[in-house]
Amino acid sequence: MSACNTPQPIIVGCGFLGKYLATKLVEKQQNPICLVRSQSSYQQLLKQKLRGVTCDLDAPLSANPEFNLSGNQVYYFAPPSNSDNDDHRIDNFLALCKTNPPSKIVYISTSGVYGDCQGNWVTEESPLAPISTRAKRRVYAEKALLAYCAQHNCSYIILRVGGIYGPGRLPIERLKDITVICPEEAPHSNRIHVADLAGVCFSAMSNNIQNEVINVADGHSTSMSDYYYKIADFAGLPKPACVPLSEAQDKLSAGMLSFINESRRLSIDKMNTLLDVEIQFPTLELGLEDCFRNS
Ligand SMILES: NC(=O)c1ccc[n+]([C@@H]2O[C@H](COP(=O)([O-])OP(=O)(O)OC[C@H]3O[C@@H](n4cnc5c(N)ncnc54)[C@H](OP(=O)(O)O)[C@@H]3O)[C@@H](O)[C@H]2O)c1
């Protein structure tokens, strides 16, 4: 806690999303502490006049005089480590929290934890069936967080987020050589503009709710193919080549293939009910318009 007993926001993994949120917090007279791993990211934070601290979650952590977790608000945005199916980063972080419990942790997970839902709507009650290693690590991290919060005086909000996009984070370079599934057969996927997601994170922390899992997306599921096609249109570039599903194994990159195994539409009813947010960019068209205006 800060001297005047107002919880101090701490953003663990202050990258693309974290910096959006940090700017929002500064506008609200909150002064977040922003944790990053590298010196280059630390220097970027300083340039943006944000309060940066370097720390490496890949190693066991010890108390750091530059930030105090106790009673404070943690936004945990660091991705899992990529060594196996576990997330050793969150283990290291939660070990540090044991002696200094934060008051609340808002954790960014992914909708990948639901696995393939064959294009059906997915609520927070849907079973977890992760397919990719990435998603398995998220399930591990969610469980670790739940176990920690059950034993310590700390509440949590887990946000299961679709694909994040925003100004400066569009796959424009990839348009040249990517092949996608033709739109009529393309699996459903979900997205959220980074500015909207930052608003959701703030609301999840500041609203009087605790210990909830909430899906987060813009409410208009689309497909990866549609995403690339729309970006091409906005950028004035040719649309990428497409192939039918029957040719996917031979013609798609490993990265794109991983997307065709999973199709789901995220229900955001719970988000709309519990969180005080108005999504500014409910469709890709509106979101991309903003991205191209601001790039
Ligand atoms: N991209 C998507 O579509 C998507 C979808 C759902 C969920 N997510 C998740 O949403 C979260 C936020 O995404 P983002 O785009 O803001 O991520 P990002 O830009 O890659 O930022 C990640 C941050 O975590 C820090 N970090 C990474 N490893 C670390 C370590 N070992 N120790 C300390 N800090 C470490 C990075 O610091 P350095 O810059 O110094 O390395 C960076 O500040 C991530 O967990 C991401 O996996 C992403």
Short mmCIF file of C-alpha atoms and ligand atoms in Angstrom, two decimals:
data_model
loop_
_atom_site.label_atom_id
_atom_site.label_comp_id
_atom_site.label_asym_id
_atom_site.label_seq_id
_atom_site.Cartn_x
_atom_site.Cartn_y
_atom_site.Cartn_z
CA MET A 1 0.00 0.00 0.00
CA SER A 2 1.11 3.57 -0.58
CA ALA A 3 1.53 6.03 2.25
CA CYS A 4 -2.05 7.30 1.92
CA ASN A 5 -3.46 3.73 1.98
CA THR A 6 -4.52 3.78 -1.66
CA PRO A 7 -3.56 0.48 -3.29
CA GLN A 8 -0.66 0.86 -5.69
CA PRO A 9 -1.19 -0.67 -9.16
CA ILE A 10 1.65 -2.92 -10.31
CA ILE A 11 1.69 -4.17 -13.90
CA VAL A 12 3.69 -7.38 -14.17
CA GLY A 13 4.70 -7.74 -17.84
CA CYS A 14 4.14 -4.20 -19.06
CA GLY A 15 4.30 -4.71 -22.83
CA PHE A 16 1.77 -3.83 -25.54
CA LEU A 17 -1.32 -4.13 -23.32
CA GLY A 18 0.44 -3.03 -20.15
CA LYS A 19 1.53 0.29 -21.62
CA TYR A 20 -2.03 1.04 -22.74
CA LEU A 21 -3.28 0.33 -19.26
CA ALA A 22 -0.43 2.27 -17.63
CA THR A 23 -1.29 5.35 -19.68
CA LYS A 24 -4.93 5.01 -18.65
CA LEU A 25 -3.96 4.68 -14.98
CA VAL A 26 -1.74 7.76 -15.17
CA GLU A 27 -4.69 9.71 -16.62
CA LYS A 28 -6.65 8.63 -13.56
CA GLN A 29 -3.91 9.92 -11.26
CA GLN A 30 -2.81 6.41 -10.37
CA ASN A 31 0.90 5.92 -10.89
CA PRO A 32 1.54 2.29 -11.77
CA ILE A 33 4.82 0.46 -11.27
CA CYS A 34 5.61 -1.33 -14.54
CA LEU A 35 7.66 -4.54 -14.45
CA VAL A 36 9.51 -5.67 -17.58
CA ARG A 37 12.35 -8.11 -18.20
CA SER A 38 14.69 -6.30 -20.58
CA GLN A 39 16.68 -3.10 -20.40
CA SER A 40 15.30 -2.01 -23.79
CA SER A 41 11.69 -2.27 -22.54
CA TYR A 42 12.71 -0.48 -19.36
CA GLN A 43 14.17 2.38 -21.42
CA GLN A 44 10.94 2.59 -23.45
CA LEU A 45 8.94 2.92 -20.24
CA LEU A 46 11.18 5.76 -19.10
CA LYS A 47 10.68 7.51 -22.45
CA GLN A 48 6.93 7.31 -21.87
CA LYS A 49 7.51 8.72 -18.38
CA LEU A 50 6.30 5.51 -16.79
CA ARG A 51 7.77 4.10 -13.60
CA GLY A 52 9.66 1.01 -14.76
CA VAL A 53 11.38 -1.78 -12.84
CA THR A 54 13.26 -4.72 -14.37
CA CYS A 55 12.77 -8.18 -12.98
CA ASP A 56 13.16 -11.67 -14.43
CA LEU A 57 10.27 -14.00 -13.67
CA ASP A 58 12.25 -16.92 -15.07
CA ALA A 59 14.32 -17.00 -11.90
CA PRO A 60 13.17 -17.22 -8.27
CA LEU A 61 12.36 -13.71 -7.03
CA SER A 62 13.33 -12.09 -3.80
CA ALA A 63 11.83 -8.98 -2.23
CA ASN A 64 12.65 -5.90 -4.29
CA PRO A 65 12.73 -2.48 -2.61
CA GLU A 66 11.39 -0.93 -5.83
CA PHE A 67 7.96 -2.50 -5.47
CA ASN A 68 5.89 -3.82 -2.62
CA LEU A 69 3.16 -6.31 -3.47
CA SER A 70 1.54 -6.32 -0.07
CA GLY A 71 -2.06 -5.03 -0.17
CA ASN A 72 -1.54 -3.71 -3.69
CA GLN A 73 -3.28 -4.28 -7.04
CA VAL A 74 -1.48 -6.58 -9.46
CA TYR A 75 -2.23 -6.75 -13.16
CA TYR A 76 -0.42 -9.90 -14.28
CA PHE A 77 0.19 -9.76 -18.04
CA ALA A 78 3.44 -11.71 -18.45
CA PRO A 79 3.10 -14.65 -20.84
CA PRO A 80 3.94 -18.14 -19.52
CA SER A 81 7.44 -19.48 -19.87
CA ASN A 82 7.85 -21.80 -22.83
CA SER A 83 9.79 -24.74 -21.48
CA ASP A 84 7.06 -27.34 -20.85
CA ASN A 85 3.32 -27.52 -20.06
CA ASP A 86 3.73 -25.55 -16.81
CA ASP A 87 4.15 -21.83 -16.22
CA HIS A 88 7.23 -21.42 -14.07
CA ARG A 89 6.98 -17.63 -14.28
CA ILE A 90 3.73 -17.51 -12.39
CA ASP A 91 5.11 -20.03 -9.90
CA ASN A 92 8.04 -17.70 -9.22
CA PHE A 93 5.75 -14.71 -8.95
CA LEU A 94 3.26 -16.39 -6.61
CA ALA A 95 6.10 -17.63 -4.41
CA LEU A 96 7.06 -13.99 -3.86
CA CYS A 97 3.40 -13.12 -3.17
CA LYS A 98 3.23 -15.66 -0.32
CA THR A 99 4.90 -13.37 2.17
CA ASN A 100 3.42 -10.16 0.66
CA PRO A 101 -0.11 -10.92 -0.60
CA PRO A 102 -1.52 -8.37 -3.04
CA SER A 103 -5.15 -7.37 -2.43
CA LYS A 104 -6.27 -8.40 -5.92
CA ILE A 105 -4.74 -9.95 -9.05
CA VAL A 106 -6.21 -9.41 -12.52
CA TYR A 107 -4.76 -12.18 -14.67
CA ILE A 108 -4.81 -12.25 -18.47
CA SER A 109 -5.45 -15.77 -19.72
CA THR A 110 -6.55 -16.83 -23.19
CA SER A 111 -9.68 -18.28 -24.74
CA GLY A 112 -7.39 -21.06 -26.02
CA VAL A 113 -8.04 -22.86 -22.70
CA TYR A 114 -11.40 -24.03 -24.14
CA GLY A 115 -9.74 -25.82 -27.07
CA ASP A 116 -11.87 -26.68 -30.07
CA CYS A 117 -15.59 -26.01 -29.61
CA GLN A 118 -16.56 -26.64 -33.24
CA GLY A 119 -17.78 -23.11 -33.77
CA ASN A 120 -20.17 -23.19 -30.79
CA TRP A 121 -20.67 -20.41 -28.29
CA VAL A 122 -18.43 -20.70 -25.26
CA THR A 123 -19.29 -19.44 -21.79
CA GLU A 124 -17.11 -19.40 -18.69
CA GLU A 125 -18.84 -22.67 -17.66
CA SER A 126 -17.64 -24.49 -20.79
CA PRO A 127 -15.12 -27.25 -20.03
CA LEU A 128 -11.41 -26.58 -20.32
CA ALA A 129 -9.91 -28.67 -23.12
CA PRO A 130 -6.62 -27.02 -24.17
CA ILE A 131 -4.99 -28.40 -27.30
CA SER A 132 -1.85 -26.33 -27.80
CA THR A 133 1.03 -26.34 -25.36
CA ARG A 134 0.51 -22.59 -25.03
CA ALA A 135 -3.05 -23.13 -23.83
CA LYS A 136 -2.01 -25.95 -21.48
CA ARG A 137 0.38 -23.56 -19.76
CA ARG A 138 -2.50 -21.12 -19.31
CA VAL A 139 -4.63 -23.76 -17.64
CA TYR A 140 -1.69 -24.49 -15.35
CA ALA A 141 -1.30 -20.78 -14.55
CA GLU A 142 -5.02 -20.33 -13.85
CA LYS A 143 -4.96 -23.29 -11.45
CA ALA A 144 -1.84 -22.00 -9.71
CA LEU A 145 -3.49 -18.62 -9.23
CA LEU A 146 -6.71 -20.14 -7.86
CA ALA A 147 -4.74 -22.29 -5.42
CA TYR A 148 -2.71 -19.30 -4.26
CA CYS A 149 -5.75 -17.05 -3.76
CA ALA A 150 -7.63 -19.79 -1.88
CA GLN A 151 -4.79 -19.93 0.66
CA HIS A 152 -3.99 -16.23 0.98
CA ASN A 153 -5.97 -13.13 1.54
CA CYS A 154 -6.05 -12.16 -2.12
CA SER A 155 -8.86 -12.01 -4.67
CA TYR A 156 -8.56 -12.68 -8.40
CA ILE A 157 -10.20 -11.97 -11.72
CA ILE A 158 -9.18 -14.21 -14.61
CA LEU A 159 -9.84 -12.72 -18.05
CA ARG A 160 -9.96 -15.27 -20.88
CA VAL A 161 -9.09 -13.11 -23.84
CA GLY A 162 -9.37 -13.63 -27.61
CA GLY A 163 -6.74 -12.31 -30.04
CA ILE A 164 -5.41 -8.86 -29.15
CA TYR A 165 -4.87 -6.33 -31.94
CA GLY A 166 -4.24 -2.61 -32.04
CA PRO A 167 -2.17 0.18 -33.57
CA GLY A 168 1.32 -1.04 -34.38
CA ARG A 169 0.39 -4.70 -33.76
CA LEU A 170 -1.08 -5.79 -37.08
CA PRO A 171 0.43 -8.60 -39.18
CA ILE A 172 0.87 -6.38 -42.25
CA GLU A 173 4.28 -7.79 -43.21
CA ARG A 174 2.89 -11.32 -43.15
CA LEU A 175 0.19 -10.50 -45.73
CA LYS A 176 2.76 -10.94 -48.51
CA ASP A 177 3.45 -14.61 -48.00
CA ILE A 178 0.63 -16.01 -45.92
CA THR A 179 -2.01 -18.51 -47.08
CA VAL A 180 -5.31 -18.73 -45.23
CA ILE A 181 -8.40 -20.96 -45.29
CA CYS A 182 -11.03 -19.61 -47.69
CA PRO A 183 -13.46 -17.53 -45.61
CA GLU A 184 -16.57 -19.73 -46.05
CA GLU A 185 -14.78 -22.65 -44.33
CA ALA A 186 -12.64 -20.67 -41.91
CA PRO A 187 -13.00 -21.50 -38.19
CA HIS A 188 -14.48 -18.90 -35.83
CA SER A 189 -12.09 -16.80 -33.79
CA ASN A 190 -12.47 -13.80 -31.49
CA ARG A 191 -10.66 -10.54 -31.08
CA ILE A 192 -10.43 -7.43 -28.93
CA HIS A 193 -8.84 -4.05 -29.55
CA VAL A 194 -6.07 -3.36 -27.05
CA ALA A 195 -7.67 -0.09 -25.87
CA ASP A 196 -10.91 -1.91 -25.05
CA LEU A 197 -8.99 -4.65 -23.28
CA ALA A 198 -7.15 -2.08 -21.15
CA GLY A 199 -10.56 -0.69 -20.13
CA VAL A 200 -11.78 -4.18 -19.24
CA CYS A 201 -8.68 -4.78 -17.09
CA PHE A 202 -9.16 -1.51 -15.24
CA SER A 203 -12.82 -2.25 -14.64
CA ALA A 204 -12.04 -5.80 -13.46
CA MET A 205 -9.67 -4.33 -10.88
CA SER A 206 -11.73 -1.38 -9.74
CA ASN A 207 -15.27 -2.82 -9.80
CA ASN A 208 -16.41 -4.42 -6.62
CA ILE A 209 -16.21 -7.98 -7.94
CA GLN A 210 -13.86 -10.75 -6.95
CA ASN A 211 -12.95 -14.32 -7.75
CA GLU A 212 -14.52 -14.43 -11.18
CA VAL A 213 -13.52 -15.86 -14.55
CA ILE A 214 -14.67 -13.67 -17.44
CA ASN A 215 -14.47 -14.10 -21.21
CA VAL A 216 -13.27 -11.04 -23.07
CA ALA A 217 -13.80 -10.24 -26.77
CA ASP A 218 -15.51 -7.55 -28.83
CA GLY A 219 -18.69 -9.64 -29.20
CA HIS A 220 -18.41 -10.10 -32.97
CA SER A 221 -16.52 -13.29 -33.64
CA THR A 222 -15.00 -13.53 -37.07
CA SER A 223 -12.24 -15.71 -38.55
CA MET A 224 -8.51 -15.47 -38.99
CA SER A 225 -9.07 -15.28 -42.77
CA ASP A 226 -11.50 -12.41 -42.39
CA TYR A 227 -8.95 -10.67 -40.13
CA TYR A 228 -6.22 -10.90 -42.77
CA TYR A 229 -8.59 -9.91 -45.59
CA LYS A 230 -9.78 -6.83 -43.73
CA ILE A 231 -6.25 -5.76 -42.84
CA ALA A 232 -5.30 -6.12 -46.53
CA ASP A 233 -8.27 -3.95 -47.53
CA PHE A 234 -7.37 -1.24 -45.02
CA ALA A 235 -3.71 -1.33 -46.02
CA GLY A 236 -4.55 -1.23 -49.74
CA LEU A 237 -2.68 -4.50 -50.30
CA PRO A 238 -3.74 -7.67 -52.16
CA LYS A 239 -5.65 -10.19 -50.05
CA PRO A 240 -3.62 -13.27 -49.11
CA ALA A 241 -4.13 -16.49 -51.08
CA CYS A 242 -6.71 -18.90 -49.70
CA VAL A 243 -7.12 -22.69 -49.89
CA PRO A 244 -10.01 -25.00 -48.97
CA LEU A 245 -9.78 -26.90 -45.68
CA SER A 246 -9.03 -30.10 -47.63
CA GLU A 247 -5.68 -28.60 -48.75
CA ALA A 248 -4.75 -27.02 -45.43
CA GLN A 249 -2.25 -29.67 -44.28
CA ASP A 250 -0.13 -29.23 -47.41
CA LYS A 251 -0.42 -25.52 -47.95
CA LEU A 252 -0.66 -23.76 -44.56
CA SER A 253 2.23 -22.77 -42.30
CA ALA A 254 2.48 -24.48 -38.91
CA GLY A 255 1.30 -21.25 -37.27
CA MET A 256 -1.83 -21.00 -39.40
CA LEU A 257 -2.51 -24.74 -39.04
CA SER A 258 -2.70 -24.32 -35.27
CA PHE A 259 -5.63 -21.92 -35.77
CA ILE A 260 -7.69 -24.26 -37.91
CA ASN A 261 -7.89 -26.90 -35.19
CA GLU A 262 -9.87 -24.59 -32.94
CA SER A 263 -13.18 -22.89 -33.65
CA ARG A 264 -15.25 -21.11 -31.03
CA ARG A 265 -17.36 -18.04 -30.43
CA LEU A 266 -16.81 -16.37 -27.09
CA SER A 267 -19.91 -15.36 -25.19
CA ILE A 268 -19.29 -12.03 -23.47
CA ASP A 269 -22.59 -11.83 -21.57
CA LYS A 270 -20.81 -12.14 -18.22
CA MET A 271 -18.35 -9.38 -19.14
CA ASN A 272 -21.22 -7.10 -20.10
CA THR A 273 -23.09 -7.89 -16.89
CA LEU A 274 -20.28 -7.65 -14.35
CA LEU A 275 -18.00 -5.01 -15.80
CA ASP A 276 -18.71 -1.40 -16.27
CA VAL A 277 -17.29 -1.13 -19.80
CA GLU A 278 -18.49 0.14 -23.10
CA ILE A 279 -16.63 -1.54 -25.93
CA GLN A 280 -15.42 1.25 -28.23
CA PHE A 281 -14.50 -1.06 -31.10
CA PRO A 282 -17.15 -3.80 -31.28
CA THR A 283 -16.24 -4.80 -34.84
CA LEU A 284 -12.99 -5.33 -36.70
CA GLU A 285 -13.93 -2.56 -39.15
CA LEU A 286 -14.13 0.01 -36.36
CA GLY A 287 -11.02 -1.31 -34.65
CA LEU A 288 -8.94 -1.39 -37.82
CA GLU A 289 -10.08 2.08 -38.78
CA ASP A 290 -8.62 3.23 -35.46
CA CYS A 291 -5.40 1.26 -36.04
CA PHE A 292 -4.81 2.80 -39.46
CA ARG A 293 -5.74 6.28 -38.23
CA ASN A 294 -3.16 5.97 -35.44
CA SER A 295 -0.31 4.25 -37.27
N1 LIG B 1 -1.52 -11.58 -28.52
C1 LIG B 1 -2.70 -12.13 -28.33
O1 LIG B 1 -3.49 -12.26 -29.25
C2 LIG B 1 -3.07 -12.60 -26.94
C3 LIG B 1 -4.30 -13.21 -26.72
C4 LIG B 1 -4.66 -13.58 -25.42
C5 LIG B 1 -3.78 -13.36 -24.36
N2 LIG B 1 -2.56 -12.80 -24.63
C6 LIG B 1 -1.67 -12.55 -23.46
O2 LIG B 1 -1.91 -11.23 -23.02
C7 LIG B 1 -0.77 -10.79 -22.24
C8 LIG B 1 -0.38 -9.39 -22.67
O3 LIG B 1 -0.05 -9.41 -24.05
P1 LIG B 1 0.93 -8.33 -24.68
O4 LIG B 1 0.68 -8.33 -26.13
O5 LIG B 1 0.86 -7.06 -23.92
O6 LIG B 1 2.35 -9.03 -24.40
P2 LIG B 1 3.79 -8.41 -24.72
O7 LIG B 1 3.70 -7.14 -25.47
O8 LIG B 1 4.59 -9.52 -25.32
O9 LIG B 1 4.37 -8.07 -23.28
C9 LIG B 1 4.79 -9.07 -22.41
C10 LIG B 1 5.49 -8.41 -21.24
O10 LIG B 1 5.93 -9.44 -20.34
C11 LIG B 1 7.30 -9.19 -20.01
N3 LIG B 1 7.97 -10.45 -19.74
C12 LIG B 1 8.08 -11.51 -20.57
N4 LIG B 1 8.85 -12.45 -19.97
C13 LIG B 1 9.22 -11.97 -18.78
C14 LIG B 1 10.01 -12.47 -17.72
N5 LIG B 1 10.63 -13.66 -17.78
N6 LIG B 1 10.19 -11.70 -16.61
C15 LIG B 1 9.60 -10.48 -16.54
N7 LIG B 1 8.84 -9.96 -17.51
C16 LIG B 1 8.65 -10.70 -18.61
C17 LIG B 1 7.89 -8.51 -21.22
O11 LIG B 1 9.06 -7.79 -20.86
P3 LIG B 1 10.20 -7.51 -22.00
O12 LIG B 1 9.55 -6.64 -23.04
O13 LIG B 1 11.28 -6.83 -21.27
O14 LIG B 1 10.57 -8.87 -22.55
C18 LIG B 1 6.74 -7.59 -21.62
O15 LIG B 1 6.76 -6.44 -20.83
C19 LIG B 1 0.31 -11.82 -22.50
O16 LIG B 1 0.35 -12.72 -21.41
C20 LIG B 1 -0.18 -12.54 -23.75
O17 LIG B 1 0.33 -13.86 -23.85
C21 LIG B 1 -2.20 -12.40 -25.88
#
